[in-house]
Amino acid sequence: MTSLDDLIRPNRYPRSSRYDPAWLLELDMGPNPLWLLEDLARDLELRPGMRVLDLGSGKGATSVFLAREFGVQVVAADWWITAEEAAAVFAEAGVGDRVEAVRTEAHVLPFEAESFDAVVSIDAFEYFGTADGYLPYLARFLRPGGQLGIATPAMTREVRELGAIPPHVKAVVGWEAIAWHTAEWWRFQWEITELVTVTSARLQEDGWRDWLLWSRACADHRPDGRASNQPVIDMLTADGGEFLGFALVTARKN
């Protein structure tokens, strides 16, 4: 059985290791969001007082982390979680005065143009951000010089290049894997618009191992966790890092 202590990894994730793994598991909606965010943040310049959009914020763990660790003002936007549910998490975490919860769909964002210093999206962008026109839409909400950072499931090679979704991946996620791109795909997709300059585009080191460790913990410690996580565990074990990981991509608005 995976111990909750196995999720505390100060050498790799010193900031995330200060958070109670049981609390984080209660907010589970996918691979460990704090590990992804902490790694991504190394390629961003987040300063106290910045206004940051947490796009696809889920149940709120990443928004709590942004407010606590970087002193930024956060707007937590998600379609699947009500604003009331998210606000309760923020209040309990003591950041209710620094995080605003908004329920909205990613293509109809109810914000003023150039109203954010940064947009961050953790394990969500693959659901709404792959269309050619999405970056131009999203960029309008960033101030000049504003930053964009995403952590998203990735392939080490494009499905188009492979000619098919690998069978062990297709068995678990089906056609959705066509939205899992390489870091270099994201670099080209963004830079071709000339709206942003990509500052980093990389495959997270051993990201698949982090995902596997998290999935095992969810299987062992979440109600009915085995049923929902065992297929993912089997997929990642079969893959062994050959095709799967996470792309961490950051850019600045020109």
CSV table of C-alpha atoms in Angstrom, one decimal:
chain,number,residue,atom,x,y,z
A,1,MET,CA,0.0,0.0,0.0
A,2,THR,CA,1.2,3.5,-0.8
A,3,SER,CA,1.6,5.5,2.4
A,4,LEU,CA,0.4,9.1,2.6
A,5,ASP,CA,4.0,9.9,3.7
A,6,ASP,CA,5.1,8.8,0.2
A,7,LEU,CA,3.4,11.9,-1.1
A,8,ILE,CA,5.7,14.1,1.0
A,9,ARG,CA,8.8,14.6,-1.1
A,10,PRO,CA,10.7,17.7,0.2
A,11,ASN,CA,13.8,17.1,-2.0
A,12,ARG,CA,11.7,17.2,-5.2
A,13,TYR,CA,8.7,19.3,-4.1
A,14,PRO,CA,9.6,21.4,-1.0
A,15,ARG,CA,6.6,23.7,-1.2
A,16,SER,CA,4.1,21.0,-1.9
A,17,SER,CA,5.4,18.9,0.9
A,18,ARG,CA,4.1,21.4,3.5
A,19,TYR,CA,0.6,20.5,2.5
A,20,ASP,CA,-1.4,17.6,4.2
A,21,PRO,CA,-1.6,14.8,1.6
A,22,ALA,CA,-5.0,13.7,3.1
A,23,TRP,CA,-6.4,17.2,2.4
A,24,LEU,CA,-5.1,17.1,-1.1
A,25,LEU,CA,-6.5,13.6,-1.7
A,26,GLU,CA,-9.9,14.9,-0.6
A,27,LEU,CA,-9.7,17.5,-3.5
A,28,ASP,CA,-8.6,14.9,-6.0
A,29,MET,CA,-9.6,15.5,-9.6
A,30,GLY,CA,-6.5,14.1,-11.4
A,31,PRO,CA,-2.7,13.8,-11.1
A,32,ASN,CA,-1.2,15.7,-8.1
A,33,PRO,CA,-1.9,19.3,-9.0
A,34,LEU,CA,0.6,20.8,-6.5
A,35,TRP,CA,3.5,18.8,-7.9
A,36,LEU,CA,2.6,20.0,-11.4
A,37,LEU,CA,2.1,23.6,-10.3
A,38,GLU,CA,5.3,23.8,-8.2
A,39,ASP,CA,7.4,22.4,-11.1
A,40,LEU,CA,5.7,24.8,-13.6
A,41,ALA,CA,6.2,27.8,-11.3
A,42,ARG,CA,9.9,27.4,-11.7
A,43,ASP,CA,9.5,28.8,-15.2
A,44,LEU,CA,7.2,31.7,-14.1
A,45,GLU,CA,7.8,34.9,-12.3
A,46,LEU,CA,5.0,35.2,-9.8
A,47,ARG,CA,5.2,38.1,-7.4
A,48,PRO,CA,3.0,39.3,-4.5
A,49,GLY,CA,0.0,41.4,-5.6
A,50,MET,CA,-0.2,40.0,-9.1
A,51,ARG,CA,-3.7,39.1,-10.3
A,52,VAL,CA,-3.7,35.5,-11.5
A,53,LEU,CA,-6.4,33.5,-13.3
A,54,ASP,CA,-6.3,29.8,-12.3
A,55,LEU,CA,-8.1,28.4,-15.3
A,56,GLY,CA,-9.7,25.0,-14.7
A,57,SER,CA,-9.1,25.2,-10.9
A,58,GLY,CA,-11.1,22.2,-10.0
A,59,LYS,CA,-11.8,21.9,-6.3
A,60,GLY,CA,-9.3,24.6,-5.5
A,61,ALA,CA,-6.0,23.1,-4.4
A,62,THR,CA,-3.9,25.0,-7.0
A,63,SER,CA,-5.6,28.3,-6.1
A,64,VAL,CA,-4.8,27.8,-2.4
A,65,PHE,CA,-1.2,27.1,-3.3
A,66,LEU,CA,-0.9,30.2,-5.5
A,67,ALA,CA,-2.3,32.5,-2.9
A,68,ARG,CA,-0.2,31.0,0.0
A,69,GLU,CA,3.1,30.4,-1.8
A,70,PHE,CA,3.3,33.5,-4.0
A,71,GLY,CA,1.1,36.1,-2.4
A,72,VAL,CA,-0.9,36.6,-5.5
A,73,GLN,CA,-4.6,37.5,-5.9
A,74,VAL,CA,-6.3,34.5,-7.6
A,75,VAL,CA,-9.5,34.2,-9.6
A,76,ALA,CA,-10.3,30.5,-9.5
A,77,ALA,CA,-12.4,29.6,-12.6
A,78,ASP,CA,-13.9,26.2,-13.2
A,79,TRP,CA,-17.0,24.8,-15.0
A,80,TRP,CA,-17.5,21.6,-13.1
A,81,ILE,CA,-17.2,22.9,-9.5
A,82,THR,CA,-19.7,25.5,-8.2
A,83,ALA,CA,-18.4,28.8,-6.9
A,84,GLU,CA,-19.9,28.0,-3.5
A,85,GLU,CA,-18.1,24.7,-3.2
A,86,ALA,CA,-14.8,26.2,-4.2
A,87,ALA,CA,-15.3,29.2,-1.9
A,88,ALA,CA,-15.8,26.9,1.1
A,89,VAL,CA,-12.4,25.3,0.4
A,90,PHE,CA,-10.7,28.7,0.2
A,91,ALA,CA,-12.3,29.9,3.4
A,92,GLU,CA,-11.3,26.8,5.3
A,93,ALA,CA,-7.7,27.2,4.0
A,94,GLY,CA,-7.6,30.8,5.2
A,95,VAL,CA,-7.3,32.4,1.8
A,96,GLY,CA,-10.9,33.4,1.2
A,97,ASP,CA,-9.8,37.1,1.1
A,98,ARG,CA,-7.2,36.3,-1.7
A,99,VAL,CA,-9.1,33.9,-3.9
A,100,GLU,CA,-12.3,34.6,-5.8
A,101,ALA,CA,-14.3,31.6,-7.1
A,102,VAL,CA,-16.0,31.9,-10.4
A,103,ARG,CA,-18.0,29.2,-12.2
A,104,THR,CA,-17.5,29.7,-16.0
A,105,GLU,CA,-16.7,27.8,-19.1
A,106,ALA,CA,-13.3,28.4,-20.7
A,107,HIS,CA,-14.7,29.8,-23.9
A,108,VAL,CA,-17.0,32.4,-22.3
A,109,LEU,CA,-14.7,34.0,-19.7
A,110,PRO,CA,-16.5,36.9,-17.9
A,111,PHE,CA,-13.5,39.1,-17.4
A,112,GLU,CA,-12.3,42.5,-18.7
A,113,ALA,CA,-9.6,42.6,-21.4
A,114,GLU,CA,-6.0,42.8,-20.1
A,115,SER,CA,-7.1,42.2,-16.5
A,116,PHE,CA,-4.6,39.5,-15.4
A,117,ASP,CA,-0.9,39.5,-14.9
A,118,ALA,CA,-0.8,35.7,-15.4
A,119,VAL,CA,-3.0,32.8,-16.4
A,120,VAL,CA,-2.1,29.3,-15.0
A,121,SER,CA,-3.8,26.1,-15.9
A,122,ILE,CA,-3.0,22.7,-14.3
A,123,ASP,CA,-4.2,19.5,-15.9
A,124,ALA,CA,-7.1,21.2,-17.7
A,125,PHE,CA,-5.9,22.9,-20.8
A,126,GLU,CA,-6.1,19.7,-22.9
A,127,TYR,CA,-9.9,19.9,-22.5
A,128,PHE,CA,-10.4,23.3,-24.1
A,129,GLY,CA,-7.1,24.8,-25.2
A,130,THR,CA,-5.9,22.8,-28.2
A,131,ALA,CA,-8.0,24.6,-30.9
A,132,ASP,CA,-6.0,26.9,-33.1
A,133,GLY,CA,-8.1,29.9,-32.1
A,134,TYR,CA,-8.0,29.4,-28.3
A,135,LEU,CA,-4.7,31.1,-27.5
A,136,PRO,CA,-5.7,34.3,-29.3
A,137,TYR,CA,-8.9,34.3,-27.3
A,138,LEU,CA,-7.2,33.7,-24.0
A,139,ALA,CA,-4.4,36.2,-24.7
A,140,ARG,CA,-6.8,39.1,-24.7
A,141,PHE,CA,-7.3,38.7,-20.9
A,142,LEU,CA,-3.5,39.1,-20.3
A,143,ARG,CA,-1.8,42.4,-19.8
A,144,PRO,CA,1.2,43.1,-22.1
A,145,GLY,CA,4.1,41.1,-20.8
A,146,GLY,CA,1.7,38.9,-18.9
A,147,GLN,CA,2.5,35.3,-18.4
A,148,LEU,CA,0.8,32.1,-19.4
A,149,GLY,CA,1.7,28.7,-17.9
A,150,ILE,CA,0.2,25.3,-18.4
A,151,ALA,CA,0.8,21.7,-17.2
A,152,THR,CA,-1.0,19.2,-19.4
A,153,PRO,CA,-0.8,15.5,-20.1
A,154,ALA,CA,1.7,14.9,-22.9
A,155,MET,CA,2.9,12.4,-25.4
A,156,THR,CA,6.6,12.0,-26.1
A,157,ARG,CA,5.7,11.7,-29.8
A,158,GLU,CA,2.7,13.0,-31.6
A,159,VAL,CA,-0.2,10.6,-32.2
A,160,ARG,CA,-0.1,11.8,-35.8
A,161,GLU,CA,3.5,10.7,-36.1
A,162,LEU,CA,2.8,7.4,-34.4
A,163,GLY,CA,-0.1,6.7,-36.7
A,164,ALA,CA,-2.3,5.5,-33.9
A,165,ILE,CA,-2.9,5.9,-30.2
A,166,PRO,CA,-0.8,3.3,-28.4
A,167,PRO,CA,-3.1,0.5,-27.3
A,168,HIS,CA,-2.5,0.7,-23.6
A,169,VAL,CA,-3.3,4.4,-23.7
A,170,LYS,CA,-6.4,4.0,-25.9
A,171,ALA,CA,-7.8,1.3,-23.6
A,172,VAL,CA,-8.0,3.8,-20.8
A,173,VAL,CA,-8.5,7.3,-22.3
A,174,GLY,CA,-9.7,6.4,-25.8
A,175,TRP,CA,-9.8,9.2,-28.4
A,176,GLU,CA,-9.0,11.9,-25.8
A,177,ALA,CA,-5.3,11.1,-26.2
A,178,ILE,CA,-5.3,13.0,-29.5
A,179,ALA,CA,-5.3,16.2,-27.3
A,180,TRP,CA,-2.2,15.0,-25.5
A,181,HIS,CA,0.6,16.7,-27.4
A,182,THR,CA,4.4,17.1,-27.1
A,183,ALA,CA,5.9,20.1,-25.5
A,184,GLU,CA,7.3,21.2,-28.9
A,185,TRP,CA,3.9,21.0,-30.4
A,186,TRP,CA,2.7,23.5,-27.8
A,187,ARG,CA,5.7,25.7,-28.5
A,188,PHE,CA,4.9,25.9,-32.2
A,189,GLN,CA,1.1,26.2,-31.6
A,190,TRP,CA,1.7,29.3,-29.5
A,191,GLU,CA,4.6,31.0,-31.2
A,192,ILE,CA,3.1,30.8,-34.7
A,193,THR,CA,0.5,33.3,-33.5
A,194,GLU,CA,3.2,35.9,-32.7
A,195,LEU,CA,1.0,36.9,-29.8
A,196,VAL,CA,3.3,35.4,-27.2
A,197,THR,CA,7.0,34.4,-26.8
A,198,VAL,CA,7.4,30.9,-25.4
A,199,THR,CA,9.8,31.0,-22.5
A,200,SER,CA,9.9,27.3,-21.7
A,201,ALA,CA,8.5,24.1,-23.2
A,202,ARG,CA,9.6,20.9,-21.6
A,203,LEU,CA,8.5,17.4,-20.8
A,204,GLN,CA,8.4,17.1,-17.0
A,205,GLU,CA,11.2,14.9,-15.8
A,206,ASP,CA,9.8,11.5,-14.6
A,207,GLY,CA,6.3,13.0,-14.8
A,208,TRP,CA,4.8,9.6,-15.5
A,209,ARG,CA,6.4,8.3,-12.2
A,210,ASP,CA,4.8,11.1,-10.2
A,211,TRP,CA,1.4,10.3,-11.9
A,212,LEU,CA,1.8,6.6,-11.0
A,213,LEU,CA,2.7,7.3,-7.4
A,214,TRP,CA,-0.3,9.7,-7.1
A,215,SER,CA,-2.7,7.2,-8.7
A,216,ARG,CA,-1.5,4.4,-6.3
A,217,ALA,CA,-2.1,6.7,-3.4
A,218,CYS,CA,-5.6,7.6,-4.6
A,219,ALA,CA,-6.4,3.9,-5.2
A,220,ASP,CA,-5.3,3.1,-1.6
A,221,HIS,CA,-6.8,6.0,0.3
A,222,ARG,CA,-9.8,7.3,-1.7
A,223,PRO,CA,-13.3,5.8,-1.3
A,224,ASP,CA,-13.8,3.5,-4.3
A,225,GLY,CA,-10.3,4.7,-5.4
A,226,ARG,CA,-9.2,1.3,-6.7
A,227,ALA,CA,-11.9,1.1,-9.3
A,228,SER,CA,-11.2,4.5,-10.8
A,229,ASN,CA,-7.4,4.5,-10.5
A,230,GLN,CA,-6.4,0.9,-11.3
A,231,PRO,CA,-6.9,1.4,-15.1
A,232,VAL,CA,-4.6,4.4,-14.9
A,233,ILE,CA,-2.0,2.5,-12.8
A,234,ASP,CA,-2.1,-0.3,-15.4
A,235,MET,CA,-1.7,2.2,-18.3
A,236,LEU,CA,1.3,4.0,-16.7
A,237,THR,CA,3.0,0.7,-15.6
A,238,ALA,CA,2.7,-0.6,-19.2
A,239,ASP,CA,4.0,2.7,-20.6
A,240,GLY,CA,7.0,3.1,-18.4
A,241,GLY,CA,7.6,6.6,-19.6
A,242,GLU,CA,7.8,5.5,-23.3
A,243,PHE,CA,5.0,7.7,-24.5
A,244,LEU,CA,3.3,9.4,-21.5
A,245,GLY,CA,4.2,12.4,-19.3
A,246,PHE,CA,3.4,16.1,-18.8
A,247,ALA,CA,4.2,19.1,-20.9
A,248,LEU,CA,5.1,22.2,-18.9
A,249,VAL,CA,4.8,25.3,-21.1
A,250,THR,CA,5.2,29.0,-20.3
A,251,ALA,CA,5.0,32.1,-22.4
A,252,ARG,CA,4.8,35.9,-22.2
A,253,LYS,CA,2.4,38.1,-24.1
A,254,ASN,CA,4.1,40.2,-26.7
